[in-house]
Tab-separated table of C-alpha atoms and ligand atoms in Angstrom:
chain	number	residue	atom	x	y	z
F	1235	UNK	CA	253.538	179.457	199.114
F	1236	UNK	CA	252.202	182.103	201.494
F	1237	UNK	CA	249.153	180.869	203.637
F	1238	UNK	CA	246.778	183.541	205.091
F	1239	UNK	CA	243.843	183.559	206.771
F	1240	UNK	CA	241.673	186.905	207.225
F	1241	UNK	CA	239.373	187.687	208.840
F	1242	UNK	CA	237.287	189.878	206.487
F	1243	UNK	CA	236.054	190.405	202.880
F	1244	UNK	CA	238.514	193.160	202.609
F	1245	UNK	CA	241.415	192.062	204.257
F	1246	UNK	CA	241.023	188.933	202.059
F	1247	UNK	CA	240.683	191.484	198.960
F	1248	UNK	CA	243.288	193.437	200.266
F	1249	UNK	CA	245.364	190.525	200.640
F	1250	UNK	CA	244.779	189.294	197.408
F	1251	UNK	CA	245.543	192.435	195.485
F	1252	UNK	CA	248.900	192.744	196.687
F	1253	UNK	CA	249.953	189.867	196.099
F	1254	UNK	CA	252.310	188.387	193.861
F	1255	UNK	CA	251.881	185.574	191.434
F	1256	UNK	CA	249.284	182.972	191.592
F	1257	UNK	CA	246.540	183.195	194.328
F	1258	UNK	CA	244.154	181.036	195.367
F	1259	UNK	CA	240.907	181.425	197.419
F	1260	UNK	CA	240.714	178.769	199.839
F	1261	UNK	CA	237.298	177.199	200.985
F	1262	UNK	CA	236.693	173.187	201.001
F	1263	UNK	CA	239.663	172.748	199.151
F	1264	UNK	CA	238.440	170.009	197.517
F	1265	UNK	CA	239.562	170.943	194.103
F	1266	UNK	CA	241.860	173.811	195.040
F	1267	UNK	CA	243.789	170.821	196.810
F	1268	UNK	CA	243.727	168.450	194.574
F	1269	UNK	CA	245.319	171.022	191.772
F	1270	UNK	CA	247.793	172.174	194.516
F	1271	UNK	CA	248.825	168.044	195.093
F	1272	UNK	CA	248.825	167.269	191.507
F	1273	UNK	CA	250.862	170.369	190.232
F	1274	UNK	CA	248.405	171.609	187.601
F	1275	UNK	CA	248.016	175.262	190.037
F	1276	UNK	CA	251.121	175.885	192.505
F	1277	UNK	CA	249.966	178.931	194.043
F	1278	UNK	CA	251.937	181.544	195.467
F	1279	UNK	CA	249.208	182.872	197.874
F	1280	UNK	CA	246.375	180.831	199.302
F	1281	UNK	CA	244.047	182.943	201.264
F	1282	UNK	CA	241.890	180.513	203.310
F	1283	UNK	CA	238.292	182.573	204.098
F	1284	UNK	CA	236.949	180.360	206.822
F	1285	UNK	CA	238.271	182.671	209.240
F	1286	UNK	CA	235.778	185.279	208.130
F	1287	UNK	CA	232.786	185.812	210.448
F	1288	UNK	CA	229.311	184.865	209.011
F	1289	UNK	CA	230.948	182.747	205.774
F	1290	UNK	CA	229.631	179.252	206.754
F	1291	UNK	CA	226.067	180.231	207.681
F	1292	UNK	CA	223.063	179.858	205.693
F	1293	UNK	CA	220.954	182.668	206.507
F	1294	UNK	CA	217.294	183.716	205.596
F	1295	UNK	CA	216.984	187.315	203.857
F	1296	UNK	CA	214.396	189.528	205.359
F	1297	UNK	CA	212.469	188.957	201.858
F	1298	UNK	CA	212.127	185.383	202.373
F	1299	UNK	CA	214.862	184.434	200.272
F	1300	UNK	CA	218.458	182.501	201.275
F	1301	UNK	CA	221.972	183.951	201.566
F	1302	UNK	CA	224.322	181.057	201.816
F	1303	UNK	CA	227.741	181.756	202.528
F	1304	UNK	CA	230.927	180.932	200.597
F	1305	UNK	CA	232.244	178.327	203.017
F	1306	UNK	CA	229.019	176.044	203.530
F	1307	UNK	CA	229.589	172.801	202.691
F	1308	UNK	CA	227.306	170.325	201.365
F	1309	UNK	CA	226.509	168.498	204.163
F	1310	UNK	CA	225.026	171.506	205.922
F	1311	UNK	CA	222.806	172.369	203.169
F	1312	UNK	CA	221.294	168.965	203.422
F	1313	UNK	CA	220.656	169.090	206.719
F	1314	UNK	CA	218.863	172.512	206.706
F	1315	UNK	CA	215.428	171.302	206.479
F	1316	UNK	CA	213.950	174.688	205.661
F	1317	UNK	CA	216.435	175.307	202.668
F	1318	UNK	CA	215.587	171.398	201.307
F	1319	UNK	CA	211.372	172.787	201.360
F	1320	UNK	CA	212.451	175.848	199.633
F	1321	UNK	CA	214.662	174.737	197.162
F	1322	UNK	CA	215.280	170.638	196.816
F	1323	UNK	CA	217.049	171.360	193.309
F	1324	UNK	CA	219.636	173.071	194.130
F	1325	UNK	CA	220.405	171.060	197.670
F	1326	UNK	CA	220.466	167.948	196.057
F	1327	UNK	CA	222.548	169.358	192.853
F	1328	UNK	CA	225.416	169.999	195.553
F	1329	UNK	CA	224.433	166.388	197.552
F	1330	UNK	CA	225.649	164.458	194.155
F	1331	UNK	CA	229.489	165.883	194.521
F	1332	UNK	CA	231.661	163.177	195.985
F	1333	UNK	CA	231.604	161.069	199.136
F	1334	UNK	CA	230.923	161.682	203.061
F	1335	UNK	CA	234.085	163.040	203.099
F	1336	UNK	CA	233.703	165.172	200.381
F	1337	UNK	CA	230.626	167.022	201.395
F	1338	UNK	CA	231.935	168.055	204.590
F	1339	UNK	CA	234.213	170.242	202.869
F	1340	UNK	CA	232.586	171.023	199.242
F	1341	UNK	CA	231.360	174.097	198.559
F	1342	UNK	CA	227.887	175.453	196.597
F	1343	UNK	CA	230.688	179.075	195.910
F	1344	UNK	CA	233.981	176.515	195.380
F	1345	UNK	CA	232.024	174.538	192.741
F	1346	UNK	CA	230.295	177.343	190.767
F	1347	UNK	CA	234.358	179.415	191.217
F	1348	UNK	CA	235.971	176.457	190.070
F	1349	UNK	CA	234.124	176.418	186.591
F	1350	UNK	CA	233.809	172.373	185.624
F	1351	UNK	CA	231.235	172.564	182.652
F	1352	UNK	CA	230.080	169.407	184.678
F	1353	UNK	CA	229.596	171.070	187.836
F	1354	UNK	CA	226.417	169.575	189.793
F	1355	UNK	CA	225.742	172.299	192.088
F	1356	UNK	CA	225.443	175.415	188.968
F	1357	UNK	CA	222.710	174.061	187.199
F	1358	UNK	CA	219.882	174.247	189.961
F	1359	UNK	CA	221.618	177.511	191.098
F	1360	UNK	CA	220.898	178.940	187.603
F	1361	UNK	CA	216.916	177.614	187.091
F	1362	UNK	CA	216.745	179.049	190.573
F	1363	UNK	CA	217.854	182.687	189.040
F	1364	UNK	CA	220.574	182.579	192.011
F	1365	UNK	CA	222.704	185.865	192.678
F	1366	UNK	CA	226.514	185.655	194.071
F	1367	UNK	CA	227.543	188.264	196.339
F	1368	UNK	CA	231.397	189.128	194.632
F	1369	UNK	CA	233.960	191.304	196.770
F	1370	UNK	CA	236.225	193.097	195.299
F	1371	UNK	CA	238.519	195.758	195.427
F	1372	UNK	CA	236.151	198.881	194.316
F	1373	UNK	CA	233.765	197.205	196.611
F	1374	UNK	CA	230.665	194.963	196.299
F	1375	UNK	CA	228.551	193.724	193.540
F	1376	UNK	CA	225.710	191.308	192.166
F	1377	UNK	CA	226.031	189.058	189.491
F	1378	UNK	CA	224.166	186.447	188.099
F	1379	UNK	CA	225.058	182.817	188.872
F	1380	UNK	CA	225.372	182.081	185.043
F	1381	UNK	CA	227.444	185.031	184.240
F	1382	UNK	CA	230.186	183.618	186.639
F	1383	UNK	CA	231.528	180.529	184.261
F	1384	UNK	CA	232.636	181.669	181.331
F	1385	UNK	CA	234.471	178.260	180.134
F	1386	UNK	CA	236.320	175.267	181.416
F	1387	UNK	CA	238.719	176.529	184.438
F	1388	UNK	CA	237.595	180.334	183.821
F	1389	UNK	CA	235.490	182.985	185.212
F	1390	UNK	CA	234.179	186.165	184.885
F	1391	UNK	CA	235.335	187.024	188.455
F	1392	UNK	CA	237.909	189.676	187.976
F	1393	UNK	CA	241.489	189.727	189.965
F	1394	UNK	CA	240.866	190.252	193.463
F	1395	UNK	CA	237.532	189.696	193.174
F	1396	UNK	CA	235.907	186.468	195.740
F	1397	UNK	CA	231.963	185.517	195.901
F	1398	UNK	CA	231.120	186.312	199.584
F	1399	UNK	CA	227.852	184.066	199.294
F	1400	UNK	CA	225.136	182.611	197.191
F	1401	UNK	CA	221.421	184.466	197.272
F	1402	UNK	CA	218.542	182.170	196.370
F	1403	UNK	CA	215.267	184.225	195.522
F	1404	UNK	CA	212.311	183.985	197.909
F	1405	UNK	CA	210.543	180.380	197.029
F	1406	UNK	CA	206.836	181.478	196.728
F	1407	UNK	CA	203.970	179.720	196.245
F	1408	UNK	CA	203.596	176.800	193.661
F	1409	UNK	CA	207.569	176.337	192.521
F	1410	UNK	CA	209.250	173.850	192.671
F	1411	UNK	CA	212.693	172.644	190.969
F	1412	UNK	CA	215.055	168.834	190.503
F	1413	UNK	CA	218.137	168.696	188.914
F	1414	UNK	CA	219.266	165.403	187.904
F	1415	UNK	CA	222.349	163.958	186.367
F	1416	UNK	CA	223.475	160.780	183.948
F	1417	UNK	CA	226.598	158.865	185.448
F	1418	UNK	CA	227.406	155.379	184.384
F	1419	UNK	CA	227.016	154.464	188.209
F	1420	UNK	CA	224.887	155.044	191.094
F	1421	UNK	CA	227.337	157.444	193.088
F	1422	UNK	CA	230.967	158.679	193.056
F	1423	UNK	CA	231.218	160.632	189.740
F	1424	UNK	CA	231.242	163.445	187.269
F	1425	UNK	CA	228.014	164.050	185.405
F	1426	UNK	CA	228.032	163.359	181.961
F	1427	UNK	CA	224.783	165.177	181.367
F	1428	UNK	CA	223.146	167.328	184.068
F	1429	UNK	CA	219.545	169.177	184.159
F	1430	UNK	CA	218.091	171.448	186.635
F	1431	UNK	CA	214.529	172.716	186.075
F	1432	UNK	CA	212.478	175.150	188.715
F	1433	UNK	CA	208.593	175.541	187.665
F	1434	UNK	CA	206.010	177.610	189.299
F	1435	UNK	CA	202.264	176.739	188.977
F	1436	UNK	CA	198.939	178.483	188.571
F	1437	UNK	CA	196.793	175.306	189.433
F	1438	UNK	CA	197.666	172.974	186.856
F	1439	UNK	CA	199.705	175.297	184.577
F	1440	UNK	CA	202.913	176.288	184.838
F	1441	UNK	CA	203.033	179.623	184.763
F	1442	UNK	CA	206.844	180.567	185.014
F	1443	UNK	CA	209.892	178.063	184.131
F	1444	UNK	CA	213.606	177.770	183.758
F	1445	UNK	CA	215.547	174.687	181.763
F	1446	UNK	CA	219.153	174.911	182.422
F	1447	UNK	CA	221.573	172.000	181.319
F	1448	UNK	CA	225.481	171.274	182.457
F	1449	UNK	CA	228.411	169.499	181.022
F	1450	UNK	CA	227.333	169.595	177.782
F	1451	UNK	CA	228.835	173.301	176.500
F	1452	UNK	CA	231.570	174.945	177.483
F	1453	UNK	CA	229.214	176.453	180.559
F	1454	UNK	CA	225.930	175.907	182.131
F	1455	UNK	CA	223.657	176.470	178.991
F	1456	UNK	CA	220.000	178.534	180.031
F	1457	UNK	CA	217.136	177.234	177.630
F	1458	UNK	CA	214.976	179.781	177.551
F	1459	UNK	CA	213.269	178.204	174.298
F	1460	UNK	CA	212.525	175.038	175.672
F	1461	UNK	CA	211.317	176.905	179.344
F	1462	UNK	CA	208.360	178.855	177.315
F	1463	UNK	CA	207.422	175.556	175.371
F	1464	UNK	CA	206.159	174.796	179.027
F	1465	UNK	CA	204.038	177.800	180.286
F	1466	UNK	CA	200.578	177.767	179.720
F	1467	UNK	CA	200.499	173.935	179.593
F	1468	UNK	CA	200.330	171.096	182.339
F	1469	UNK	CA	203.151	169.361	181.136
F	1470	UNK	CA	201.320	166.786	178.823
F	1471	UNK	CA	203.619	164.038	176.898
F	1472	UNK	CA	203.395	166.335	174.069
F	1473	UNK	CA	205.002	168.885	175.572
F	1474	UNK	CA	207.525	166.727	177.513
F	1475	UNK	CA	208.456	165.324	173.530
F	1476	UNK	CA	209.126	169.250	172.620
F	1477	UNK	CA	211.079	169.735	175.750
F	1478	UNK	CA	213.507	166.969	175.368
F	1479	UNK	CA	213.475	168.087	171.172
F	1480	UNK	CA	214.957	171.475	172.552
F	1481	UNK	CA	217.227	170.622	175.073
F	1482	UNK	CA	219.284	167.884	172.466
F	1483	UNK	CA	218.886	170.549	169.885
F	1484	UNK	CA	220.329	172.918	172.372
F	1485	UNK	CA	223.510	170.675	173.394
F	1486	UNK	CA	227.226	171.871	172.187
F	1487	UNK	CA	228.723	168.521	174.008
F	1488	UNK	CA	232.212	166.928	173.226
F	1489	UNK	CA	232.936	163.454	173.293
F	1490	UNK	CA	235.162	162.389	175.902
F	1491	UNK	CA	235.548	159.241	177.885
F	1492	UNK	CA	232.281	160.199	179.554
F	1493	UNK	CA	230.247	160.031	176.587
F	1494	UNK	CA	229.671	160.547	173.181
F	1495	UNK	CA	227.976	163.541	171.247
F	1496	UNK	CA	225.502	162.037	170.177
F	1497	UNK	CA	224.844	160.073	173.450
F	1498	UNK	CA	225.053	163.621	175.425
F	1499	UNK	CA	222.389	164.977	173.371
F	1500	UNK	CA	219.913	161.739	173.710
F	1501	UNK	CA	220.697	162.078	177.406
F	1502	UNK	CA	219.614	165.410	177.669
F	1503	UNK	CA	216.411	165.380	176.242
F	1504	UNK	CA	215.699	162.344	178.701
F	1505	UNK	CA	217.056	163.949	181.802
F	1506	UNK	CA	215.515	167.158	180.674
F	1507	UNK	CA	211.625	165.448	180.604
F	1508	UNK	CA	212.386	163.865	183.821
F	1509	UNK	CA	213.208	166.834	185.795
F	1510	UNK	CA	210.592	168.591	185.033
F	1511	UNK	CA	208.112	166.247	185.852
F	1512	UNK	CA	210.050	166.043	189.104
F	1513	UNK	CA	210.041	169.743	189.367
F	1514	UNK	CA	205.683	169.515	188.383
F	1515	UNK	CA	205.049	167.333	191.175
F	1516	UNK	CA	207.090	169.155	193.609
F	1517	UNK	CA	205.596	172.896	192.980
F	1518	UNK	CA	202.333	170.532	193.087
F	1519	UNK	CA	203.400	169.897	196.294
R	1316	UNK	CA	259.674	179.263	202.997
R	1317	UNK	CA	257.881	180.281	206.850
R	1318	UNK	CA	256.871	177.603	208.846
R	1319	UNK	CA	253.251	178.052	210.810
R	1320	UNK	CA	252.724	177.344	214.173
R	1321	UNK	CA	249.914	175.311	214.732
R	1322	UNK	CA	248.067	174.224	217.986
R	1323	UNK	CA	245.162	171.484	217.644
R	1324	UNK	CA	243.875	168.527	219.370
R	1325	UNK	CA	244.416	165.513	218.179
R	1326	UNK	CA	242.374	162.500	220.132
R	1327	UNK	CA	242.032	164.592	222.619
R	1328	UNK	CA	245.360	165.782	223.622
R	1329	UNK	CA	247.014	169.231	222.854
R	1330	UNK	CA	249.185	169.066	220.157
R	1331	UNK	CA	251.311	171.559	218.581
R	1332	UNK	CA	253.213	171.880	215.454
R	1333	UNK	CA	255.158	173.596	212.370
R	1334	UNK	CA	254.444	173.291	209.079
R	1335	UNK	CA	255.195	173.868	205.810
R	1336	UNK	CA	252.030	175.711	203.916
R	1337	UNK	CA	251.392	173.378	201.475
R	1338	UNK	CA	251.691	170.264	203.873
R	1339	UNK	CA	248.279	168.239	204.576
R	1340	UNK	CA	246.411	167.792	207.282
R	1341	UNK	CA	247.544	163.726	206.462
R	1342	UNK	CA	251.317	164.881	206.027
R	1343	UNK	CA	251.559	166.541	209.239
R	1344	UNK	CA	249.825	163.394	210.886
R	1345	UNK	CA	251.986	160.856	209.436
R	1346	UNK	CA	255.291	163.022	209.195
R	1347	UNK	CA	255.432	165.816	211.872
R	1348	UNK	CA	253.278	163.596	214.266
R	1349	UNK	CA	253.874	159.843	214.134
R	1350	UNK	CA	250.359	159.295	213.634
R	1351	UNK	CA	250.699	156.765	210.904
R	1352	UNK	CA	247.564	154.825	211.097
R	1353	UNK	CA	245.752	157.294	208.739
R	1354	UNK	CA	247.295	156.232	205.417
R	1355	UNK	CA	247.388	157.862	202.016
R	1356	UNK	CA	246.290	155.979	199.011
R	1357	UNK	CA	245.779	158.646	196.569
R	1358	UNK	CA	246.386	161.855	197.501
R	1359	UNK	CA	243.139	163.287	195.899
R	1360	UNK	CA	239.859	162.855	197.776
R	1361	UNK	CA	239.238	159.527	196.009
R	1362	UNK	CA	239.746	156.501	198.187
R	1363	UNK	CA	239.287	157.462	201.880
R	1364	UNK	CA	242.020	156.045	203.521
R	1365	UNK	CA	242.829	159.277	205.190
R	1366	UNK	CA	239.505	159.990	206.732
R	1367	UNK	CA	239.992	161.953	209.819
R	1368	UNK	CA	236.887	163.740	211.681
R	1369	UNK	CA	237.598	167.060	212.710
R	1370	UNK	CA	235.425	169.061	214.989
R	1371	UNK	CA	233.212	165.846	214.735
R	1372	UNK	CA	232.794	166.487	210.700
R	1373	UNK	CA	234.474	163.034	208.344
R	1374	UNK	CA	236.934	164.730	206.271
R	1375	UNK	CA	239.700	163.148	204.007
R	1376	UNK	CA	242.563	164.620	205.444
R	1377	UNK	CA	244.718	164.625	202.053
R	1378	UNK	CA	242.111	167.587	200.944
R	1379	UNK	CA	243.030	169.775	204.017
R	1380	UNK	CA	246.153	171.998	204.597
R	1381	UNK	CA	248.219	170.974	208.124
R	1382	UNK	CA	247.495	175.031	208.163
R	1383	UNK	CA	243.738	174.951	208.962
R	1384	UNK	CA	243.980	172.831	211.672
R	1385	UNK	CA	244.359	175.391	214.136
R	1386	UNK	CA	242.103	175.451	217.001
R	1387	UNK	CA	240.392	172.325	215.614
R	1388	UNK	CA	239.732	168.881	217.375
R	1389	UNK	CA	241.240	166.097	215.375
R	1390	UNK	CA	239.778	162.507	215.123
R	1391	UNK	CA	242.391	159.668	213.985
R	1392	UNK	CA	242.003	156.048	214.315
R	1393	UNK	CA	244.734	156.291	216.886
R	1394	UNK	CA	241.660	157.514	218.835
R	1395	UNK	CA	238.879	154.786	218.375
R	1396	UNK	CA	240.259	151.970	221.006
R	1397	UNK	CA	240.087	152.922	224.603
R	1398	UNK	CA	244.036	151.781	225.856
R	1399	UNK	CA	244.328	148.164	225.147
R	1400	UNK	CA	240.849	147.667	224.899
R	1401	UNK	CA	239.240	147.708	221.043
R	1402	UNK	CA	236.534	149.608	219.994
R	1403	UNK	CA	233.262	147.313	219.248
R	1404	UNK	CA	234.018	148.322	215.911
R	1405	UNK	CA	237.538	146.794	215.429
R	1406	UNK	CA	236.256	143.884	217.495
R	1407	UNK	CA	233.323	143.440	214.749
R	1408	UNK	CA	236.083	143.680	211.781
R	1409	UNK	CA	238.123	141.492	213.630
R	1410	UNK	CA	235.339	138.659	214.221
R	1411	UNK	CA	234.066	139.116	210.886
R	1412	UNK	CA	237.682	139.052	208.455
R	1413	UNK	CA	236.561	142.410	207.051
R	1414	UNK	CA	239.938	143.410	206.149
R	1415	UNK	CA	242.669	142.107	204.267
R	1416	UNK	CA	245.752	144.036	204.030
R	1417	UNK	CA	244.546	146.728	206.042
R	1418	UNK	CA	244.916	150.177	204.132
R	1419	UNK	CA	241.358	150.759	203.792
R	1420	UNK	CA	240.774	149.862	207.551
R	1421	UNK	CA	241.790	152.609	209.447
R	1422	UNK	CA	239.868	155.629	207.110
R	1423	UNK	CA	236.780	153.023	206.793
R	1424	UNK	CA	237.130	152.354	210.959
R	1425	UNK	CA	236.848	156.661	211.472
R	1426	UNK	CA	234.232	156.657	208.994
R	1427	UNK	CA	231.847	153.914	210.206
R	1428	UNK	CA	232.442	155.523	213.997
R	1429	UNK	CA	231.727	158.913	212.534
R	1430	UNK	CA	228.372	157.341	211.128
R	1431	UNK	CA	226.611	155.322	214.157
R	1432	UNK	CA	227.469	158.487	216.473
R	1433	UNK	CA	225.362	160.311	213.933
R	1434	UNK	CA	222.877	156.952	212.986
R	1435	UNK	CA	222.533	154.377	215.657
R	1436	UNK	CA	220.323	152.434	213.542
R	1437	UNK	CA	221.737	153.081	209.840
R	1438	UNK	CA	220.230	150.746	207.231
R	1439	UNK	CA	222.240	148.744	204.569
R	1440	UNK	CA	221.594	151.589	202.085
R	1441	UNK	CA	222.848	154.007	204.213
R	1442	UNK	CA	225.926	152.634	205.475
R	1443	UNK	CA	226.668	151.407	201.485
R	1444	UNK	CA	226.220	155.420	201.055
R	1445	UNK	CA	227.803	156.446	203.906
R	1446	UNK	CA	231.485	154.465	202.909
R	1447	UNK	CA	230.805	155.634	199.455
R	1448	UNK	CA	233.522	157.067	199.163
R	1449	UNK	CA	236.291	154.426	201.592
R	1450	UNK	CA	237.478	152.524	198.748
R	1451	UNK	CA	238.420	148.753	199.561
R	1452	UNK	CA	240.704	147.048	196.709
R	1453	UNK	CA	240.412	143.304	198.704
R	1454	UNK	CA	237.196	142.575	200.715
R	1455	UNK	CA	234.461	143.346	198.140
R	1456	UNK	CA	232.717	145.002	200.597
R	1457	UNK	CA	229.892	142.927	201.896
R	1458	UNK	CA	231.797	142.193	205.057
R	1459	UNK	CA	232.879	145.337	206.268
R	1460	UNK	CA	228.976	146.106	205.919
R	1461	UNK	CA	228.245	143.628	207.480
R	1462	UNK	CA	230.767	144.535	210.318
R	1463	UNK	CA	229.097	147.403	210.825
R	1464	UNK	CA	225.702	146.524	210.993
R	1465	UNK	CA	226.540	143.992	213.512
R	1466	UNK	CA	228.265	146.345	215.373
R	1467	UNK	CA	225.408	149.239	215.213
R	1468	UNK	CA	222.895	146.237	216.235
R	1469	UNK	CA	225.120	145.699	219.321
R	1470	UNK	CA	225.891	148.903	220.392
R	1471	UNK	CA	222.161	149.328	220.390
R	1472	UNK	CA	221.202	146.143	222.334
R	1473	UNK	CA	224.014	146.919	224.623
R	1474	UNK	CA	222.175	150.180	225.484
S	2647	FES	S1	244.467	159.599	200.336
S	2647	FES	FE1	242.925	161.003	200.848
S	2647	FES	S2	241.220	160.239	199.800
S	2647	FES	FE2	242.816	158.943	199.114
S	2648	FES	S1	241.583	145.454	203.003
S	2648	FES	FE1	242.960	145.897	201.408
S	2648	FES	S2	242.133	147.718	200.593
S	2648	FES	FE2	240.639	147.145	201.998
């Protein structure tokens, strides 16, 4: 295995489309590691792109929105106080992978690239309509956070192609978002059922809303059904009972040691209700 | 396969070395180094027993390549006792029998440190959080907690 370390977008591109065999993006490492150690990848190339200038800074956008680079870990998201205001969803999505240790290293890019349906940090990303910034070798585009994952292990990045950084829309007034998760304990493990919501009020009604659920399809599923059984109404236990009707209905889980089927799709419609009455009290503010 | 030179600090002192590509941060420690207090239990980000801090950040060191070390300052428990003299820390371990057979210790020793220089005054919650992820297959726990709450409260008085 070749190790590089580059110094910009294009020399990592550059890099990357020369080379032969597998190659591997290097950021936290926490899961590109762990394959590496375990045999399941054995890369060729591994292009670390920590040495690029500007990739571990979060950075407001001149419209009030966030650009978050590829190589922030966890930890600094969390302790970015203006980010946490802004968007609480998606920091504490990321805040849920692993230990300490863990989120010194893990990324908000590494997650989302390394395609777990179960991924923590995608589904707040997604409610939040977030944008990755993706690098390639005809040059720069935007895609949609939910058009990256396109199944277990597998993206819709294309060879040579890396995510230079997240973009999370300007907040506004009156939003607000949660994600929560199901595991069987209180910390150190991989969602079985995971639900980000992001709301935005007009006094008591929400006006605007996203429902987006993880680890149980293939990808992070968007709900748009269930998000416009919401607008126009202030979340009333009616409503909440339609909301968690159309996220199980929605599910396309598998039963693994994690969790049933069926159990996925209770799960859902509970975590589902819950978020957004998280998300309704934060937008409340 | 091409070796890469590497030049860090480790505990403070320059140190410089080769390296395969694919060798961790906790091989190069343990093999190219001598450092063998960090230990490995699983190799996978799991159990903590090779917590290192580098540039002040806890890391496990089996998730890091020996190759990303350059120019970084590298904390090992090597590090945590001044000469002969122990860190309040191990003394607190010591007085209260929070270890057994002693894997755990030295990733849970660089991870409590790491904590009270960023929380003097940690609660039980938080330090429970905090060694989330140091995994301890004999104590049960409650007394390295308590080690370090006792040592946080003296550190504290002491100052
Ligand atoms: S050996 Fe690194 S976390 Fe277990
Ligand atoms: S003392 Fe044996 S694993 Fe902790």
């Amino acid at each position: 295995m070749r190790y590089h370390r580059p110094e910009t977008f294009e020399e990592a591109v550059r890099l990357a489309a020369g080379a032969p065999g597998v190659t591997r993006f290097l950021l936290g490492g926490t899961d590109v590691l762990v394959q590496l150690r375990s045999g399941m990848v054995t890369p060729d190339v591994m292009i670390d792109l920590k040495g690029i200038p500007g990739i571990s800074k979060v950075m407001r956008t001149e419209d009030g929105g966030w650009c978050i680079g590829a190589a922030v870990p966890g930890s600094k998201l969390g302790a970015n106080a203006d980010l946490v205001a802004d968007w609480p969803g998606v920091v504490e999505g990321i805040e849920l992978v692993g230990s300490t240790q863990i989120q010194s290293r893990a990324t908000l890019t590494g997650n989302l690239c390394n395609a777990s349906p179960a991924a923590d940090g995608v589904p707040g990303l997604v409610a939040a309509s977030a944008t990755a910034t993706v690098v390639g070798p005809h040059g720069s585009r935007i895609a949609r956070v939910e058009d990256i994952p396109t199944g277990p292990g597998s993206t819709s990045l294309e060879p040579g192609e890396v995510i230079s950084g997240i973009n999370l829309p300007r907040r506004g007034e009156n939003g607000g978002d949660a994600y929560l998760r199901f595991i069987p304990r209180s910390e150190m493990d991989i969602a079985v059922v995971g639900c980000a919501v992001n709301l935005r009020l007009d006094g008591d009604a929400v006006v605007e809303a996203r429902v987006v659920l993880g680890a149980v399809a293939p990808t992070v599923l968007v709900l748009p059904d269930a998000a416009e059984l919401l607008v126009g109404t202030a979340l009333g236990e009616g409503e909440l009972e339609k909301l968690a009707a159309a996220a199980s209905a929605a599910c396309k889980p598998i039963s693994d040691k994690r969790g049933t089927i069926e159990f996925r799709t209770e799960v859902a419609g509970v975590l589902a209700k819950r978020a957004a009455k998280i998300a309704y009290s934060r937008a409340k503010g | 396969m091409s070796r890469i030179h590497v030049t860090a600090r480790v505990n403070g002192d320059k140190v410089e070395f080769l390296c395969d590509p694919r060798e961790t941060l906790l091989d190069v420690l343990r093999d190219n180094l001598g450092l063998t207090g960090t230990k490995e239990g699983c190799g996978t980000g799991d159990c903590g027993a090779c917590s290192v801090t580098v540039d002040g950040r806890l890391i496990c060191s089996c998730l890091m390549l020996g190759a990303e070390a350059e120019g970084k300052e590298i904390g090992t428990v090597e590090g945590i006792a001044n000469g002969e003299e122990l860190h309040p820390l191990q003394v607190k371990f010591i007085e209260h029998a929070a270890l057994q057979c002693g894997i755990c210790t030295p990733g849970i020793l660089v991870a409590a440190k790491n904590l009270l220089e960023h929380n003097p005054a940690p609660s039980e919650t938080e330090v429970r959080y905090w060694l989330a992820g140091n995994l301890c297959r004999c104590t049960g726990y409650d007394k390295i907690i308590r080690a370090v709450l006792d040592t946080a409260a003296e550190i504290r008085a002491a100052n």
